[in-house]
Coordinates of C-alpha atoms and ligand atoms in Angstrom, one line a residue:
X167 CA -22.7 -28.5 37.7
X168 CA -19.9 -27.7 39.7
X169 CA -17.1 -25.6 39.0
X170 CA -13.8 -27.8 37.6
X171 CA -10.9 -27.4 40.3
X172 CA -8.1 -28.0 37.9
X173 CA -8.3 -24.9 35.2
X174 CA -10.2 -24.5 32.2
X175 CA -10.2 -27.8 31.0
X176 CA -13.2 -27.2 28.6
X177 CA -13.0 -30.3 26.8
X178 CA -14.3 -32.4 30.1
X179 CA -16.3 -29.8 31.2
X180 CA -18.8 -30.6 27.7
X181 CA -19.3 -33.6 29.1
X182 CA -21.0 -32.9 31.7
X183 CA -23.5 -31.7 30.0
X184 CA -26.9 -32.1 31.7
X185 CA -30.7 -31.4 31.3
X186 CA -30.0 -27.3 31.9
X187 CA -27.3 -27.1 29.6
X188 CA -27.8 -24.2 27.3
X189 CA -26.7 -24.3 24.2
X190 CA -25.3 -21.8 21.5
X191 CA -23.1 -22.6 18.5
X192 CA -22.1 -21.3 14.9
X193 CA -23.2 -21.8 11.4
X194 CA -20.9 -22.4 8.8
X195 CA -20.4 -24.0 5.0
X196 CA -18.4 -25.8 5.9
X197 CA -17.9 -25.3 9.5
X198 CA -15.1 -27.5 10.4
X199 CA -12.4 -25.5 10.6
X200 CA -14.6 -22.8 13.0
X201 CA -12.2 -22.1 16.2
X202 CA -15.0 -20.8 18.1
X203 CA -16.0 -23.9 19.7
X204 CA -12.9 -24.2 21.7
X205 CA -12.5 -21.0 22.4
X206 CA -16.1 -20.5 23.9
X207 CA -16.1 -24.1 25.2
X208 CA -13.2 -22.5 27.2
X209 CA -14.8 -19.5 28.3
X210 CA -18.0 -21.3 29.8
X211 CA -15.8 -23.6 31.3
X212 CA -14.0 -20.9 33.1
X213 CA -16.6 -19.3 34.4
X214 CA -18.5 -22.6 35.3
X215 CA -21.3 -21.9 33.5
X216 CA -23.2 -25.1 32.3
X217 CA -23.3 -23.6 28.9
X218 CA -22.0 -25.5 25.6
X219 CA -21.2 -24.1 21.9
X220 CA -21.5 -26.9 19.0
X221 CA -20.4 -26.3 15.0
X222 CA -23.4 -27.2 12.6
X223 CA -22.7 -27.7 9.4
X224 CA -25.7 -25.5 7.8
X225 CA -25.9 -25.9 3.8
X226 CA -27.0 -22.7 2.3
X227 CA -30.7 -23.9 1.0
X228 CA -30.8 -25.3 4.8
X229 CA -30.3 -21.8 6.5
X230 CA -34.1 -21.0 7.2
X231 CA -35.2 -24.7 8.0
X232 CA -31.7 -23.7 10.7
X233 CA -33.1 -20.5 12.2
X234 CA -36.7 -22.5 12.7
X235 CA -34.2 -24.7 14.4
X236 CA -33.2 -22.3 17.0
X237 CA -36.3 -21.0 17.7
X238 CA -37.8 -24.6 17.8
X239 CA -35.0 -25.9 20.5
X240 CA -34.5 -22.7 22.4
X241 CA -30.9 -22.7 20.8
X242 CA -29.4 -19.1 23.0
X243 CA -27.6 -18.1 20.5
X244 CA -25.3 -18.5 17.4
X245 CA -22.7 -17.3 15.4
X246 CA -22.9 -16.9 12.0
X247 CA -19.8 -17.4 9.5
X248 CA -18.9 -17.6 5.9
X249 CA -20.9 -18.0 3.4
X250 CA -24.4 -17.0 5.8
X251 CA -23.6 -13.8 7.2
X252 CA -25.9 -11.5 4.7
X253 CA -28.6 -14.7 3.9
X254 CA -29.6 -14.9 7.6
X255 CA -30.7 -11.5 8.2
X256 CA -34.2 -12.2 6.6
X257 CA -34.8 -15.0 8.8
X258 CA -34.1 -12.6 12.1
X259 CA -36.7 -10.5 13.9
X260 CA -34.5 -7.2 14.5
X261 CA -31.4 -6.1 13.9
X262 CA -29.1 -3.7 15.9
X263 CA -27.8 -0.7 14.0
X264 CA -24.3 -2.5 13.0
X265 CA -26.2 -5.1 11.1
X266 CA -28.7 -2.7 9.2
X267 CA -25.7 -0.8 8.3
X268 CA -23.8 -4.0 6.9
X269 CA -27.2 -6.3 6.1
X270 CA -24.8 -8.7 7.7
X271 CA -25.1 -10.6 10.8
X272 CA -22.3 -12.6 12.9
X273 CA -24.2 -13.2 15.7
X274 CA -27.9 -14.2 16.9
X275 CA -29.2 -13.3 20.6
X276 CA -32.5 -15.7 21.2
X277 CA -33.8 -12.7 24.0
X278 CA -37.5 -12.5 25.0
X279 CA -38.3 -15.0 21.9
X280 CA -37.0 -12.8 19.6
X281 CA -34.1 -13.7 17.4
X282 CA -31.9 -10.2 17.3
X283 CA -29.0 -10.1 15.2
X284 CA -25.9 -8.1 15.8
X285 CA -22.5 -7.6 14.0
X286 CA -19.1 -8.0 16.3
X287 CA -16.9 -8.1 13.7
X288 CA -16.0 -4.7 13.5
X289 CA -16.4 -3.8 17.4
X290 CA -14.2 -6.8 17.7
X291 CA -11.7 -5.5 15.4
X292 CA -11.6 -1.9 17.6
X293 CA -11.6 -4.0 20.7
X294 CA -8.3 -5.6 19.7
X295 CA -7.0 -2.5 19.0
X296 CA -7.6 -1.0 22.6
X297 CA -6.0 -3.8 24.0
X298 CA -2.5 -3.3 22.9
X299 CA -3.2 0.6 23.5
X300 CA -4.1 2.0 20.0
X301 CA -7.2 4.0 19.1
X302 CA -8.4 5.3 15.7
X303 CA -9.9 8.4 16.7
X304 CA -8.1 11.3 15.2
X305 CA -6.3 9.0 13.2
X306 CA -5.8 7.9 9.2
X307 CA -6.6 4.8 8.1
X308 CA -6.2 2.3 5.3
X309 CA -8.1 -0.9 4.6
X310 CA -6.8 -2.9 2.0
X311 CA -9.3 -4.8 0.3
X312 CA -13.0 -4.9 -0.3
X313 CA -14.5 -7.7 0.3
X314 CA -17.3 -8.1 3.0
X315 CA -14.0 -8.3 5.9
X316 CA -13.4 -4.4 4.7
X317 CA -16.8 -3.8 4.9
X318 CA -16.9 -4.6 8.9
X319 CA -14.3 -2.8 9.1
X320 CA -14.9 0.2 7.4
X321 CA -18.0 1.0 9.3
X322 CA -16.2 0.3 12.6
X323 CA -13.3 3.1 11.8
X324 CA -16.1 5.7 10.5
X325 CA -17.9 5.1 14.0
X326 CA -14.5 5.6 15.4
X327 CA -14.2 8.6 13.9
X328 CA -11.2 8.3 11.8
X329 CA -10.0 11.4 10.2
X330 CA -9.5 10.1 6.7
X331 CA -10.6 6.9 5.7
X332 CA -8.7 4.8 2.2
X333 CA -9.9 1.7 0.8
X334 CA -7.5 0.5 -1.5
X335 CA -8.2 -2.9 -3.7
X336 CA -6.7 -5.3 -6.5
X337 CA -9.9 -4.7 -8.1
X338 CA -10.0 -1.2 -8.2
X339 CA -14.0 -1.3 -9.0
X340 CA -15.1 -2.6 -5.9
X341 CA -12.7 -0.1 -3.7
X342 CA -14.8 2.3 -5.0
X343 CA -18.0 0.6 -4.6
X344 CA -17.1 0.3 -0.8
X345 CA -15.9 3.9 -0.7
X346 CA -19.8 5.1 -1.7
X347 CA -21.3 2.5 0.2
X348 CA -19.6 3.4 3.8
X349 CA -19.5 7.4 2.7
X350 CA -23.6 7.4 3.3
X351 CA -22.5 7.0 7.3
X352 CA -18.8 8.9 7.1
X353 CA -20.1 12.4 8.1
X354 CA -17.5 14.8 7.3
X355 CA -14.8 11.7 7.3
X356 CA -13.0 11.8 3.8
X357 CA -13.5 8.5 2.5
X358 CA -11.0 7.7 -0.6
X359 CA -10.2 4.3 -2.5
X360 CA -7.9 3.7 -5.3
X361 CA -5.8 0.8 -6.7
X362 CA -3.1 -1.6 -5.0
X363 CA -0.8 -0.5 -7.0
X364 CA 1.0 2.9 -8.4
X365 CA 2.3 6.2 -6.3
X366 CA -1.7 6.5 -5.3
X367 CA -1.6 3.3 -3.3
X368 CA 1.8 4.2 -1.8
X369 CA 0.6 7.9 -0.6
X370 CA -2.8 6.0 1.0
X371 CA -0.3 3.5 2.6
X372 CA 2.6 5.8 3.7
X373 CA -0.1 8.4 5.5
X374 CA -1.7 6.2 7.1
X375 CA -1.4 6.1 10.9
X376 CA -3.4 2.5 10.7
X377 CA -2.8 -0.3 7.6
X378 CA -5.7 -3.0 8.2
X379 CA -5.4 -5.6 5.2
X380 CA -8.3 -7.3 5.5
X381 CA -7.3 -9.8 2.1
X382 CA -6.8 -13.4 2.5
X383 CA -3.1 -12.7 0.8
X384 CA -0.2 -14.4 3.3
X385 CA -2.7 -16.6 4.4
X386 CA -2.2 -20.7 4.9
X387 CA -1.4 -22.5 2.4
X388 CA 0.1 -19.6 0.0
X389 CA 2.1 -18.3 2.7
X390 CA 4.8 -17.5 1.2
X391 CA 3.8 -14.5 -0.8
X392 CA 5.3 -11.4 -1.0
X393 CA 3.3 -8.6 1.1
X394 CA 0.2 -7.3 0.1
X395 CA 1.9 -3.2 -0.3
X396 CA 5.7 -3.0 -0.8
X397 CA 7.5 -3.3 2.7
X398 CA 9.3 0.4 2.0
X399 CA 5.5 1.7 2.4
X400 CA 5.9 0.8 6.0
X401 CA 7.2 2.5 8.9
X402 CA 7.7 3.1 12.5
X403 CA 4.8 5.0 14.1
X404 CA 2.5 3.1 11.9
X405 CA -0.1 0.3 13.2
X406 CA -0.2 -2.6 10.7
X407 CA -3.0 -5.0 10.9
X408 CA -3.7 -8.0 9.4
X409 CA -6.5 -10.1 10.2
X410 CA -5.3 -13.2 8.7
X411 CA -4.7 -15.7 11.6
X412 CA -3.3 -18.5 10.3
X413 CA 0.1 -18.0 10.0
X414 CA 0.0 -15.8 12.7
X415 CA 2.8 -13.7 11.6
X416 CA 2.4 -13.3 7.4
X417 CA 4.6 -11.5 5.8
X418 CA 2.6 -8.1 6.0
X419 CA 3.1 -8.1 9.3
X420 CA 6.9 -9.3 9.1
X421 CA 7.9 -6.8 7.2
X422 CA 5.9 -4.2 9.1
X423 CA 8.2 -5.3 12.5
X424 CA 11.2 -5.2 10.5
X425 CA 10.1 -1.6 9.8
X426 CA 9.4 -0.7 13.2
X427 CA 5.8 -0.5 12.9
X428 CA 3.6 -2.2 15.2
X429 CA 1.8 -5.0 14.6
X430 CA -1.8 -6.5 15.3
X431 CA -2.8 -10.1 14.0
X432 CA -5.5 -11.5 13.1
X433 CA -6.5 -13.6 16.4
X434 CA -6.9 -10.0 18.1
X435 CA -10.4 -9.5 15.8
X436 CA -11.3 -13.2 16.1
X437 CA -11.0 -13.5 20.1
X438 CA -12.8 -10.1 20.5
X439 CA -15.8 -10.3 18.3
X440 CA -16.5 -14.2 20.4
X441 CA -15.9 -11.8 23.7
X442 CA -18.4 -9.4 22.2
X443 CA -20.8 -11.9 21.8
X444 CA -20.3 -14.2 24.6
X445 CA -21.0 -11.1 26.8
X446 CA -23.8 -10.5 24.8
X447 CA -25.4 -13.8 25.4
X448 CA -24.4 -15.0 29.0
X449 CA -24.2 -10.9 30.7
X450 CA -20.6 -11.7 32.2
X451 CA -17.3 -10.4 31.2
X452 CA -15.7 -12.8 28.9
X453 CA -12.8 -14.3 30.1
X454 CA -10.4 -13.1 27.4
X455 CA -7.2 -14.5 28.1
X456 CA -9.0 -17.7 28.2
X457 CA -10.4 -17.4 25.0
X458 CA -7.4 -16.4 23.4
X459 CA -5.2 -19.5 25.2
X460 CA -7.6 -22.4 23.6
X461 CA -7.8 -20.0 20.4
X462 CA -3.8 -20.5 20.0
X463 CA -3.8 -23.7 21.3
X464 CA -6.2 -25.4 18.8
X465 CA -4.2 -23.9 15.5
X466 CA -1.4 -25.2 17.3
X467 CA -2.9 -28.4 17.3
X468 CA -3.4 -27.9 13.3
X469 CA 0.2 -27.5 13.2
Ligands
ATR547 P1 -13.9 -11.4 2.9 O1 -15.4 -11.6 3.0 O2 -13.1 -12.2 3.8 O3 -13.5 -10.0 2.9 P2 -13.8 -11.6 0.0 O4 -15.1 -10.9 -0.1 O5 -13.6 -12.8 -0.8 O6 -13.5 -12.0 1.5 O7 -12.7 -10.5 -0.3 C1 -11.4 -10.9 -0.5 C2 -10.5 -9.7 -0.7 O8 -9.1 -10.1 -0.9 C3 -10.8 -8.9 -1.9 O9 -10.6 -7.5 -1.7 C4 -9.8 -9.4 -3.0 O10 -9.5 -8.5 -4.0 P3 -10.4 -8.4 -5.3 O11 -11.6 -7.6 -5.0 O12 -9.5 -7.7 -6.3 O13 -10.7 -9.8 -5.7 C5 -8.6 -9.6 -2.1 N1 -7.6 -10.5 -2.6 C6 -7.7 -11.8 -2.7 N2 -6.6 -12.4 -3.3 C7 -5.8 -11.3 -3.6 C8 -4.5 -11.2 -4.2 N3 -3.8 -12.2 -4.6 N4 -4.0 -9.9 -4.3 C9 -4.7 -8.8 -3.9 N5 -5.9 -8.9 -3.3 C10 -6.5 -10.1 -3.2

């Protein structure tokens, strides 16, 4: 295959598509609404590689008769998404040490006819970070939420060695579930969790140095919420996260700009964990800016 002359025009480039082609993809219930194909269709095409990355549709009861799949076609690898990130990990033959941790997978490497599954969420997440200049060594944190999201997460500020980590929730139960769960791996790391609500909530929110709210509150169709913590919780010096994508701004993170905090959305996460993998599959860099142009441009295109 030869390398398009006129840009990264990915949707041509799959169809050219040949008898080398190698093919990776991502599992999803339902899958349709995945923005990984474009966004990796976009990185093979820029680097020319005669690679593709399809949806499938995998129904839950499906998802062994799926991983015989991959080994059966010599599928390279594959994403894994909502609701088969902790199911597949009994169909894999080794895990790296992010997805013991989690018994959660995002992403299968076929490698030496093994089937290795790793987790990029979280490396993602830090990833995004770095690349608007923030790191969360020697810093506080706060996750809001606890829901598998705030697990990822969690284990990815612990390995950056946060100095305090708080996991606040609606459902106060499981905040403290998480807490236990992610203290086994904390080290010295103060781990804390409490309610959403109450002057508890607003102390873990107002010392934090990093706010990730890793809820699907703000996010399409009930956009129009109030934020997830009280706006006067926020302020300048502060990094505010939110890895809701779509709307890109949600009114966390509007009120955390008013404030003068900065602000992170949730594409950041969702680019960097496909660049974690990509890399992880094909051995070159991804080409992020890329990946991120085809990411915005298809939920444009949802409108
Ligand atoms: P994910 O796997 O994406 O983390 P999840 O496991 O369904 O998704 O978790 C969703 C998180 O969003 C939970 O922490 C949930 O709080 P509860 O544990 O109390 O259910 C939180 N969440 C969802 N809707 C919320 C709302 N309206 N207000 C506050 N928290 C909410």
């Amino acid at each position: 295959m030869m390398r398009p002359s006129t840009g990264p025009d990915w949707q041509n480039w799959c169809g050219k598509m040949d008898g080398k082609t190698t093919v990776t993809g991502v599992f999803g219930w339902p899958v349709e609404h995945s923005l990984s194909p474009p966004m990796h269709n976009a990185a093979f095409a820029t680097l020319g590689l005669n690679w593709v990355y399809v949806p499938f549709a995998v129904r839950p009861e499906e998802l062994g008769a799926a991983i015989s799949g991959v080994r059966a076609l010599g599928v390279r690898g594959i994403n894994v998404t909502i609701p088969h990130k902790g199911a597949v990990i009994e169909f894999l033959d080794e895990l790296d040490e992010t997805a013991t941790a989690l018994q959660a997978a995002n992403t299968i490497d076929m490698s030496g006819g093994k089937l290795v599954g790793y987790n990029t969420d979280g490396p993602g997440f830090v990833a995004s970070m770095r690349e608007i200049g923030w790191g969360a060594s020697g810093r506080a944190a706060t996750i809001i939420g606890a829901g598998g999201a705030s697990r990822s997460i969690a284990a990815a500020m612990l390995q950056e060695k946060v100095t305090r980590l708080s996991i606040i929730n609606r459902t106060v139960a499981k905040a403290e579930a998480l807490a236990e769960l992610v203290s086994a791996g904390a080290g010295d790391v103060e781990v804390l969790w409490g309610g959403l609500t109450g002057s508890e909530a607003e102390q873990h929110t107002r010392d934090a140095d990093i706010i990730i709210d890793c809820t699907s509150v703000g996010m399409y169709p009930h956009e129009a919420v109030a934020p997830v913590v009280p706006e006067e919780w926020l302020h300048e010096g502060q990094l505010v996260c939110d890895l809701t994508y779509n709307p890109l701004e949600t009114t966390l993170l509007r009120a955390a700009r008013e404030r003068g905090a900065e602000v992170l959305d949730g594409t950041g996460m969702l680019v960097h964990q496909g660049a974690i993998a990509f890399e992880q599959w094909t051995g070159e860099t991804a080409p992020v800016a890329a990946m991120r142009r085809a990411l915005l441009a298809a939920l444009q295109g949802r409108g």
